[in-house]
Coordinates of C-alpha atoms and ligand atoms in Angstrom, one line a residue:
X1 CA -87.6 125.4 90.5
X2 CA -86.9 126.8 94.3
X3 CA -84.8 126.9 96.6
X4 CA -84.0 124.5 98.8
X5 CA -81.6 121.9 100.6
X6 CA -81.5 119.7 97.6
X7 CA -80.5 122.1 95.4
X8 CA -77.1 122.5 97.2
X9 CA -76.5 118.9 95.9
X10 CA -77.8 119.5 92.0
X11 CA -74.8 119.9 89.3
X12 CA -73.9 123.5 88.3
X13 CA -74.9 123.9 84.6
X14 CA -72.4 122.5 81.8
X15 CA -70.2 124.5 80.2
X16 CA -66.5 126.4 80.4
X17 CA -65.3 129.4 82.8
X18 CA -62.3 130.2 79.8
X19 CA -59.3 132.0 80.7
X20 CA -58.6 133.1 84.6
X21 CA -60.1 137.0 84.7
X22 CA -60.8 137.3 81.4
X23 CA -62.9 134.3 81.1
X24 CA -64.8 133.8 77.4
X25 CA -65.4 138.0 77.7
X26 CA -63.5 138.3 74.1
X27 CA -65.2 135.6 72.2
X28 CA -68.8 136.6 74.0
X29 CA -68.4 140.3 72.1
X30 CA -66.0 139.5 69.1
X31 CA -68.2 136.1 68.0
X32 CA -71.3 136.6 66.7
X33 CA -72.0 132.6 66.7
X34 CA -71.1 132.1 70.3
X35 CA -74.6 131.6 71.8
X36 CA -75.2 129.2 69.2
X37 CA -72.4 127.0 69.2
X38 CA -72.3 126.4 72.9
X39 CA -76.0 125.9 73.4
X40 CA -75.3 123.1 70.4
X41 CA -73.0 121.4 73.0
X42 CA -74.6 122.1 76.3
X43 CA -78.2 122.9 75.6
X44 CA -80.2 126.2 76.6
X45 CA -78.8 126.7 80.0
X46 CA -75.2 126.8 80.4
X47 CA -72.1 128.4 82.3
X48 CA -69.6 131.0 81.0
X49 CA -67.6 133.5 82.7
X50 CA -68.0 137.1 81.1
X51 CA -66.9 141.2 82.1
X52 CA -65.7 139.4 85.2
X53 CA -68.3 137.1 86.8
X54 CA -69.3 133.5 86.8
X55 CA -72.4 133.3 84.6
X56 CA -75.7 131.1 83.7
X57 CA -76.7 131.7 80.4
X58 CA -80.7 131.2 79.9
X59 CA -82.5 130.8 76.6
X60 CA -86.0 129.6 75.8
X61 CA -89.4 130.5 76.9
X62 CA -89.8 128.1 79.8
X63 CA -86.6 129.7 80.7
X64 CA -87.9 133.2 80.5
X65 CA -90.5 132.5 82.2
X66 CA -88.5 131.2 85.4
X67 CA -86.5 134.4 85.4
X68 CA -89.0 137.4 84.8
X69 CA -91.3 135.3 87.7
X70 CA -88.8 135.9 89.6
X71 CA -87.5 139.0 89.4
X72 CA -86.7 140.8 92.7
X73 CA -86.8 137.5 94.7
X74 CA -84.2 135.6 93.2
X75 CA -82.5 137.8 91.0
X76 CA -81.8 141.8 91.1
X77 CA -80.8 144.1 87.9
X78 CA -77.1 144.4 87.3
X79 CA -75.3 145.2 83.9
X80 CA -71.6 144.3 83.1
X81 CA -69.3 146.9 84.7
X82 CA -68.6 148.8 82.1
X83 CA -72.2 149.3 81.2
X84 CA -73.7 149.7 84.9
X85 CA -70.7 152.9 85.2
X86 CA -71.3 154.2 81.8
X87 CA -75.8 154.5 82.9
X88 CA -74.8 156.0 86.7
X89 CA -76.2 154.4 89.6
X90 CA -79.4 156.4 89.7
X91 CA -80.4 155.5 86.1
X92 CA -83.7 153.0 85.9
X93 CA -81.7 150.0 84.6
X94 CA -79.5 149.7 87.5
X95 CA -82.4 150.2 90.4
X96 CA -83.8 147.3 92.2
X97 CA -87.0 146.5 94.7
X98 CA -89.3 149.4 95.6
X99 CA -87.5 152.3 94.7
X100 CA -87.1 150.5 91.3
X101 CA -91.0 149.8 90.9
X102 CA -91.7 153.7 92.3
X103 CA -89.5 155.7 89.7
X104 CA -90.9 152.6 86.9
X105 CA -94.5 154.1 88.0
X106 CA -93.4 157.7 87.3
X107 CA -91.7 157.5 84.4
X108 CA -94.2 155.1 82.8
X109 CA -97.0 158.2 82.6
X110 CA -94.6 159.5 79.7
X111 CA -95.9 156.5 77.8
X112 CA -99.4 155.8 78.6
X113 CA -101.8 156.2 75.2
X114 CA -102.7 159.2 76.1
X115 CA -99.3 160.7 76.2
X116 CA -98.5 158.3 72.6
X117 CA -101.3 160.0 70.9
X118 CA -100.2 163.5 72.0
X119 CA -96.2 162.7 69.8
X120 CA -97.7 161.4 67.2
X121 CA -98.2 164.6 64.8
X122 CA -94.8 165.7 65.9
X123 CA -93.2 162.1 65.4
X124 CA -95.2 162.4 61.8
X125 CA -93.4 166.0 60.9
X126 CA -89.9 165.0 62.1
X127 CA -90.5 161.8 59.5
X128 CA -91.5 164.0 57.2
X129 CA -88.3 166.0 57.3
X130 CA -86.2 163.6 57.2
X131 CA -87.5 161.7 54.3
X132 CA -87.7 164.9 52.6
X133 CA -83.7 164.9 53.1
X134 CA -83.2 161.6 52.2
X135 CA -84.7 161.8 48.7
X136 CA -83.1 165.2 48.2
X137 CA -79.7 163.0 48.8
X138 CA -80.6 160.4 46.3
X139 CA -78.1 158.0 47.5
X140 CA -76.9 157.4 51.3
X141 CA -75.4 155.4 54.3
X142 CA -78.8 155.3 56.1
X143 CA -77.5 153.5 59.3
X144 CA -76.0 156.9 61.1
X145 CA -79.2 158.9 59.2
X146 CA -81.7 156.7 61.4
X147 CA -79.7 156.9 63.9
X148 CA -80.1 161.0 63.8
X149 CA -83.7 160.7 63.2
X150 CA -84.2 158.5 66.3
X151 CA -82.0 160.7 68.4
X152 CA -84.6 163.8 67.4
X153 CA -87.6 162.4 68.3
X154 CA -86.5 160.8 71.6
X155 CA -84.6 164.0 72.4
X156 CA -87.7 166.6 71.0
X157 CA -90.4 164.3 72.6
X158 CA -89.1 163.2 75.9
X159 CA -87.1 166.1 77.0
X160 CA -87.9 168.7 74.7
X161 CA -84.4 169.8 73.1
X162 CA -84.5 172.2 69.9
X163 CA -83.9 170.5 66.7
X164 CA -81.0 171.5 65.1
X165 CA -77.2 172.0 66.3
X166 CA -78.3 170.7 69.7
X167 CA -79.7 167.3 69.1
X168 CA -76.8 166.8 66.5
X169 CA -74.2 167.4 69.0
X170 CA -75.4 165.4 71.3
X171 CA -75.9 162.6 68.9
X172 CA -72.4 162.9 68.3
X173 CA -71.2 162.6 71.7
X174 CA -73.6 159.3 72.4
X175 CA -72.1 157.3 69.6
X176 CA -68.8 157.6 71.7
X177 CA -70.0 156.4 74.9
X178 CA -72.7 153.9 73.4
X179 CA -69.2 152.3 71.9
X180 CA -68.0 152.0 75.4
X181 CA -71.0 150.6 77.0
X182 CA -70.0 146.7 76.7
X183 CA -66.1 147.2 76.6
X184 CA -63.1 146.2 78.7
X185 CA -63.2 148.6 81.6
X186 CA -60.1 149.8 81.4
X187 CA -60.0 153.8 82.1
X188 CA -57.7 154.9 79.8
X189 CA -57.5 158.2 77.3
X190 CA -57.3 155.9 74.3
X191 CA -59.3 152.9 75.8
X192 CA -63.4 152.4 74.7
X193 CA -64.6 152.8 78.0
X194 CA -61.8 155.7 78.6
X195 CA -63.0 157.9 76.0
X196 CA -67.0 156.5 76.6
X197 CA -66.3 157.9 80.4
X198 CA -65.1 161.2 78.9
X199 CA -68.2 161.5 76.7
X200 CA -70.4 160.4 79.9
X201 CA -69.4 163.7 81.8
X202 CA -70.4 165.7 78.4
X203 CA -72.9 164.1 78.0
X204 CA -74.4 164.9 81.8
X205 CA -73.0 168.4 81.6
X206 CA -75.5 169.1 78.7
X207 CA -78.7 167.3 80.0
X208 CA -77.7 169.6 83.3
X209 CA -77.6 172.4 81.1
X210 CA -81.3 171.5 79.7
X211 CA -82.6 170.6 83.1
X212 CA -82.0 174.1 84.5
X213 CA -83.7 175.6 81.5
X214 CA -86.7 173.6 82.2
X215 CA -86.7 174.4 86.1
X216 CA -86.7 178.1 85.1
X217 CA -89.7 177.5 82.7
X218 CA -93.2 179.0 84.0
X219 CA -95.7 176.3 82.3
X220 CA -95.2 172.5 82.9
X221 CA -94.4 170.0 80.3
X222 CA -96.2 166.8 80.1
X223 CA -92.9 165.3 78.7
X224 CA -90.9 162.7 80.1
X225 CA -88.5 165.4 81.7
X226 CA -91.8 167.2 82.8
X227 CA -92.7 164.3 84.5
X228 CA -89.5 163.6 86.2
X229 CA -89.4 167.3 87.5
X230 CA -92.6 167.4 89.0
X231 CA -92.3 164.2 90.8
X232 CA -92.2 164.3 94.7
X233 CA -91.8 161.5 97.0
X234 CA -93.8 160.8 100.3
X235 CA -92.0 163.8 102.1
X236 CA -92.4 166.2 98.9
X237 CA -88.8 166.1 97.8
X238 CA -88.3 166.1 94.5
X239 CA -85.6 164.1 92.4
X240 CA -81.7 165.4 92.7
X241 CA -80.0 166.8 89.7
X242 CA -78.0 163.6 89.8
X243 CA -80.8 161.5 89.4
X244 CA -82.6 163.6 87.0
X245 CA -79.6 163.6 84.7
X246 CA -79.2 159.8 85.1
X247 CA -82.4 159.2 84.5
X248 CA -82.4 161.2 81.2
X249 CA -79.3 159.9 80.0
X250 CA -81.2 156.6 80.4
X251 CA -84.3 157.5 78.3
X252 CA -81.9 159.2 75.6
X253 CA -80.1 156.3 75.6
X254 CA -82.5 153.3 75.2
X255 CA -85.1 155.5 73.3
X256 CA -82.5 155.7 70.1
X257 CA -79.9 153.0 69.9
X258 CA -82.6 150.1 69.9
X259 CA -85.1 152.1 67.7
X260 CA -82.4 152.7 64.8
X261 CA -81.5 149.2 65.2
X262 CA -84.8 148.3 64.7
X263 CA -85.5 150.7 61.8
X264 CA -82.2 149.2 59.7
X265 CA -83.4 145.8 60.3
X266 CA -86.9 146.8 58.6
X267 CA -85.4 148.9 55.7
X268 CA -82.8 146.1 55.6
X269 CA -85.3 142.9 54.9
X270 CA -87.8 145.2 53.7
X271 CA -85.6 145.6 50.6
X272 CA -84.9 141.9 50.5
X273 CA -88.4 141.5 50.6
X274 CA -90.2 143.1 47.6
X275 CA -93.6 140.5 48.4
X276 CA -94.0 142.5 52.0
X277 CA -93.6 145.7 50.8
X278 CA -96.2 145.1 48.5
X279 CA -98.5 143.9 50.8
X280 CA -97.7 145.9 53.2
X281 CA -99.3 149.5 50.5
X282 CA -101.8 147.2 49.3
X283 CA -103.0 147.1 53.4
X284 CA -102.2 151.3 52.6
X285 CA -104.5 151.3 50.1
X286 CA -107.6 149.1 51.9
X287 CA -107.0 151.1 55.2
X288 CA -107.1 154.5 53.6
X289 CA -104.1 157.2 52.9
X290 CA -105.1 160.2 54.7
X291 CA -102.5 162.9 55.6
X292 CA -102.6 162.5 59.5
X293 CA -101.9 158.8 61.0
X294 CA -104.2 158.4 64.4
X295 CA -103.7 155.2 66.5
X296 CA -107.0 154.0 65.5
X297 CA -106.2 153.6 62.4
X298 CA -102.6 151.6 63.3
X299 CA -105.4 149.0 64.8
X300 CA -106.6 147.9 61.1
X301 CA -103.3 147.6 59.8
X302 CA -102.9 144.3 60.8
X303 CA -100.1 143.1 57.9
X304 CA -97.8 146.1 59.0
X305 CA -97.7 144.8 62.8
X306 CA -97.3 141.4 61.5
X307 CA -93.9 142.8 59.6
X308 CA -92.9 144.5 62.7
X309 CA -93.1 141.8 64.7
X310 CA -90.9 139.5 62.2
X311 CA -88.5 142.5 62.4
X312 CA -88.2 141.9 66.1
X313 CA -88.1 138.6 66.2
X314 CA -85.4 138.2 63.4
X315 CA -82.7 141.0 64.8
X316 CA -83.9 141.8 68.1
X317 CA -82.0 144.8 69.1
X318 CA -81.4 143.8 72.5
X319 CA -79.6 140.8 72.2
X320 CA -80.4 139.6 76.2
X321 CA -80.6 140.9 79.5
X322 CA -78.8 141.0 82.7
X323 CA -79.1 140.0 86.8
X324 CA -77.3 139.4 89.4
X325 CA -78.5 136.2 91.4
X326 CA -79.3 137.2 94.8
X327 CA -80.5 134.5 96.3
X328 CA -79.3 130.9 95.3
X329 CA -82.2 128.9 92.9
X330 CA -82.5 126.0 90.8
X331 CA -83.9 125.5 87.2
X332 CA -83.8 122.6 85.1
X333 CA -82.1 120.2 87.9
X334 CA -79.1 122.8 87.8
X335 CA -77.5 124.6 90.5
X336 CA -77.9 128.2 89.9
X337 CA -75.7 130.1 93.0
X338 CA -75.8 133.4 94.8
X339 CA -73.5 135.9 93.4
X340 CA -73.3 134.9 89.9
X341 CA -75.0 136.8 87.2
X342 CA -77.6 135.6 84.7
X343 CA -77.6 136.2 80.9
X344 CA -81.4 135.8 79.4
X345 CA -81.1 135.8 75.8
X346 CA -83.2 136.9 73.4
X347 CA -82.1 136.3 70.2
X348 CA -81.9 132.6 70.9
X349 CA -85.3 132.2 72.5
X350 CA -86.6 133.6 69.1
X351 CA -84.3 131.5 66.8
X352 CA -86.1 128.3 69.0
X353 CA -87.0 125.7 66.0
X354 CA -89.7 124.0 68.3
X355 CA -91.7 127.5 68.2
X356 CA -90.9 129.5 65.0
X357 CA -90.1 126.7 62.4
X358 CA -87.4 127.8 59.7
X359 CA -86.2 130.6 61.9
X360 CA -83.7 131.8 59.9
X361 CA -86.6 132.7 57.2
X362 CA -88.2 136.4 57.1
X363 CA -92.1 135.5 57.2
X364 CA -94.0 137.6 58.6
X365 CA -97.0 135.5 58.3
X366 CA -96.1 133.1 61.0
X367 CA -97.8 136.3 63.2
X368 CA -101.0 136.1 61.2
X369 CA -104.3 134.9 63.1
X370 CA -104.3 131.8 61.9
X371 CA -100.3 130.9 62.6
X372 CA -99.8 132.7 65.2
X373 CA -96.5 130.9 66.2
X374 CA -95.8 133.1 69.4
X375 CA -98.9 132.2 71.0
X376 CA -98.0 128.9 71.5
X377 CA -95.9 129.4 74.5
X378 CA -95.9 132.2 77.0
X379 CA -92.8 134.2 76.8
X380 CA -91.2 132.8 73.8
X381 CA -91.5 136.3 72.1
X382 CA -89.3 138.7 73.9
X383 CA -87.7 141.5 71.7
X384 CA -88.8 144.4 74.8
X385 CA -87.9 141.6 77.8
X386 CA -90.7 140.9 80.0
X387 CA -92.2 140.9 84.0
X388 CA -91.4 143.9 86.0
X389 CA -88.3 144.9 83.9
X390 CA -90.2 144.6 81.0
X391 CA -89.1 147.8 78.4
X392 CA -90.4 151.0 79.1
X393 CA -90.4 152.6 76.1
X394 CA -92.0 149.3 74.7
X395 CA -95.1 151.3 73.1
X396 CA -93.4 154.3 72.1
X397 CA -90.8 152.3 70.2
X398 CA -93.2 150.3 68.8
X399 CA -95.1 153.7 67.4
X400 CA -91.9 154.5 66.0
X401 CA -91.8 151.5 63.7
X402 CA -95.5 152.0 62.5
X403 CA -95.3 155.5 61.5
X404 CA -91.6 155.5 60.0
X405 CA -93.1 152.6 57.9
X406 CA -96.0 153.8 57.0
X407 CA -94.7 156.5 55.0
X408 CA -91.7 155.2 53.5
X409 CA -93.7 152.5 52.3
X410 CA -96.5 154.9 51.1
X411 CA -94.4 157.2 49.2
X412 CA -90.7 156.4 48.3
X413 CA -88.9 153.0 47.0
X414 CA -85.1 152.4 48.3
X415 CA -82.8 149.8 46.6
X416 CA -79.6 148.4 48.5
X417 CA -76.5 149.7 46.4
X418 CA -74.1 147.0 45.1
X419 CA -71.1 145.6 46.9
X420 CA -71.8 146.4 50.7
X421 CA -71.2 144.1 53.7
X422 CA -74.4 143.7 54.9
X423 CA -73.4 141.4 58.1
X424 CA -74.7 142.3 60.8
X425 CA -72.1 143.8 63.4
X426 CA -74.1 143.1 67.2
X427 CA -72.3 145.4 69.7
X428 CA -73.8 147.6 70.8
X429 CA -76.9 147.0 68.8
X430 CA -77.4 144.8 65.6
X431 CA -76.1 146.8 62.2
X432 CA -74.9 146.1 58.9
X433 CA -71.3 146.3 58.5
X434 CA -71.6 149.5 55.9
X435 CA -74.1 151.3 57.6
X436 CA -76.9 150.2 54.9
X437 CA -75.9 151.9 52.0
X438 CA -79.1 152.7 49.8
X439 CA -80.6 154.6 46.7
X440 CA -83.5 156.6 47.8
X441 CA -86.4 157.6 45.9
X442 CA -89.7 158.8 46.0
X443 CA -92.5 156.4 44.1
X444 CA -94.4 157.8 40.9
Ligands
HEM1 C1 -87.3 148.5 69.4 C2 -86.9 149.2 70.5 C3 -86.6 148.7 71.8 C4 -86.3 147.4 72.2 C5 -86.1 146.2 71.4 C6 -86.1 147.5 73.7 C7 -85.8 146.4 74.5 C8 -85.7 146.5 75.9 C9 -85.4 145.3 76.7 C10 -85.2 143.9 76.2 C11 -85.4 145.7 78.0 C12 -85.3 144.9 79.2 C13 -83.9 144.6 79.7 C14 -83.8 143.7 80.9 O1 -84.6 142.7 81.0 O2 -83.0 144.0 81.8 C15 -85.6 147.2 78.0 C16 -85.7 148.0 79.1 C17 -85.9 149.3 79.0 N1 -86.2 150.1 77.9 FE1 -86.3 149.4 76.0 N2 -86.3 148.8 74.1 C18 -86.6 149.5 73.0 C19 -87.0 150.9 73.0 C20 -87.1 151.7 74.1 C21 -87.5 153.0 74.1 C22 -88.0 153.8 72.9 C23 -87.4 153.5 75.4 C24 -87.7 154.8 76.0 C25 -88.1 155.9 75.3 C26 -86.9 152.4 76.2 C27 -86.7 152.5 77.6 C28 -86.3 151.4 78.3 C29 -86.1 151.5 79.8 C30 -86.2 152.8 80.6 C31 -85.8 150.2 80.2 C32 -85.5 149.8 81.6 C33 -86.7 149.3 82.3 C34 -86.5 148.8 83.7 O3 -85.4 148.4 84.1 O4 -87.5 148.8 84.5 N3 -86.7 151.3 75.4 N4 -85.8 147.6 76.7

């Protein structure tokens, strides 16, 4: 698995290039089974040609393993077009090398236990709220009400917005360019990416807005923003407004759309699955229900992470990752060449038969001690990535989970309401056709 002469010689992997320009881009967004049926014909590594470039698709942990080992020296981050202009050039996701691995170091102080512990009794009271709502409601489409909920606490905890009209409008505004983000790149006013690119310059002109507000405060924040703001380099310079607003758009970004994603999935086989919800209060009742959550106590609730996990595994809210191959490699006795762009994916590598037998099943035991089916191989569980790009926000999403869980399991029951699509549409994140239409109450 390195480069070398021979490797010059080996086959490029099997598979189809599609239409000239367009390659297999349509069928890759607008087919949900399209992994599937081509790794059925080719196997787990495989060519395509998608958003414009020549591309290796990867799935499988031996396969994940090759790629985040090599991070950096074979391949370097790149996103489809469309995506990589919609984040800016200064945003996290699209830096490489050291600069990459010095802002990671910064902005990974936002997220270190200490810094967890401190959002949790605001994480709590913004649940609170918003369940509150919910059962005032009675019935709703919960998809766009996690999706506010997960906008709050990334916006109140990471950069310290107001609740209230701001967050909302914002919200708003991100749905538009979050459509956009894997689109044809066309720049037109009626095009996905056109209007995305509109809301992108919104979008900054508001996080600019909230940066100068917080230069002009007296006291430091120990936020994610505060973070960002006090950072200096070697030469004391701090961060440019462009890169600060880049870099918030970022967090704003991937600290929602996955987390509500991951939220509807739970509520979603939650519902389907009466059995886990009743172990899941029964672990409530052994662990104790007192008022505040602490992270100690997340430790003895062992059942609830096993859930989460299944949750991941199932509808991983990332689908896959991108990188550009930057120096020409082998793996698996194929060619893989400089200048094409790799696809890792996730949701195959968990739906991998040999690892997690009946995969399409919700059991949330096969993470109990004594199945413990991801252990068996290194990096066959991948819902946050892994190696130096592995996600950020991995811990803090993960809180999320555990303490939007633990309540609505504790105190409120939710039935799905008749005739709904529940498919799951996968762009930009995986959702159910109708948004997840439910009856919401709280439990006797
Ligand atoms: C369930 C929720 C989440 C999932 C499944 C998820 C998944 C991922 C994955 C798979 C990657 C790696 C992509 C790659 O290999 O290129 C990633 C990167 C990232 N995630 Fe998350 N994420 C979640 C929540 C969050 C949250 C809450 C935040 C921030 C508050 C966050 C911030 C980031 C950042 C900044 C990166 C880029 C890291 C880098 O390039 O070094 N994510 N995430």
């Amino acid at each position: 698995m390195t480069t070398t002469d021979t490797s010059r010689s080996l086959p490029l992997p099997p598979g189809s290039f599609g239409w000239p320009i367009i390659g297999e881009t349509i069928s890759f967004l607008r087919d949900r089974d399209f992994n599937q049926k081509r790794q059925k014909k080719y196997g787990s590594v495989y060519r395509s040609h998608i958003f414009g470039q020549p591309t290796v698709m990867l799935s499988g942990s031996e396969a994940n393993r090759f790629l985040f080992t090599h991070d950096n020296s074979y391949f370097a981050a790149t996103w489809p077009y469309s995506t990589r202009t919609l984040l800016g050039s200064l945003s996290l996701a699209t830096q490489s090398g050291t600069l990459h691995q010095q802002r990671r170091r910064l902005m990974a102080q936002a997220f270190v236990p200490k810094a967890l512990a401190g959002y949790l009794p605001r994480m709590e009271k913004i649940t609170h709220q918003y369940l509150a709502k919910w059962e005032e409601w009675g019935e709703m489409t919960w998809y766009p009400q996690l999706r506010n909920y997960t906008f709050d606490i990334a916006s109140i905890l990471l950069i310290g917005t107001e609740t209230g009209s701001e967050t909302a409008a914002l919200s708003q505004i991100f749905q538009t360019w979050t459509e956009g983000l894997f689109s044809i790149p066309l720049n037109l006013p009626w095009s996905r990416f056109g209007k995305a690119m509109r809301c992108r310059q919104l979008l900054l002109d508001k996080i600019e807005e909230i940066v100068r507000r917080r230069q002009q405060e007296n006291t430091p924040r120990n936020d994610a923003l505060g973070l960002l703001l006090e950072a200096r380099d070697e030469e004391g310079n701090g961060l440019t407004l462009e890169e600060l607003k880049d870099q918030v758009l970022l967090l704003l970004f991937a600290g929602h759309e996955t987390v509500t994603s991951s939220l509807a999935s739970l509520c979603l086989l939650l519902a389907q699955h009466p059995e886990a919800i009743a172990k899941l209060r029964e672990e409530q009742q052994q662990v104790g229900c007192s008022d505040s959550l602490t992270m100690d106590l997340f430790k003895q609730m062992t059942y609830l992470e096993q859930v989460v996990k299944e949750v991941l595994r199932k509808v991983p809210p990332v689908g896959g990752g991108f990188r550009r191959v930057v120096n020409s490699c082998e793996f698996n006795d194929y060619r893989i060449p400089e200048g094409w762009m790799i696809l890792y994916q996730i949701n195959q590598t968990h739906q991998d038969e040999a690892v997690y037998p009946h995969p399409e099943e919700f059991d949330p035991d096969r993470f109990g001690a004594d199945r413990a089916e991801d252990k068996q191989k290194p990096f066959s569980f991948v819902p946050f990535g892994g190696g130096v790009r592995e996600c950020l926000g991995k811990a803090f999403a993960l809180l999320v989970m555990r303490v939007f869980a633990t309540h609505l399991v504790r105190n409120y029951r939710w039935e799905l309401l008749p005739d709904q699509d529940l498919e799951l549409v996968t762009v930009p994140t995986p959702h159910p056709r109708d948004g997840l239409r439910v009856r919401f109450r709280r439990r006797d």
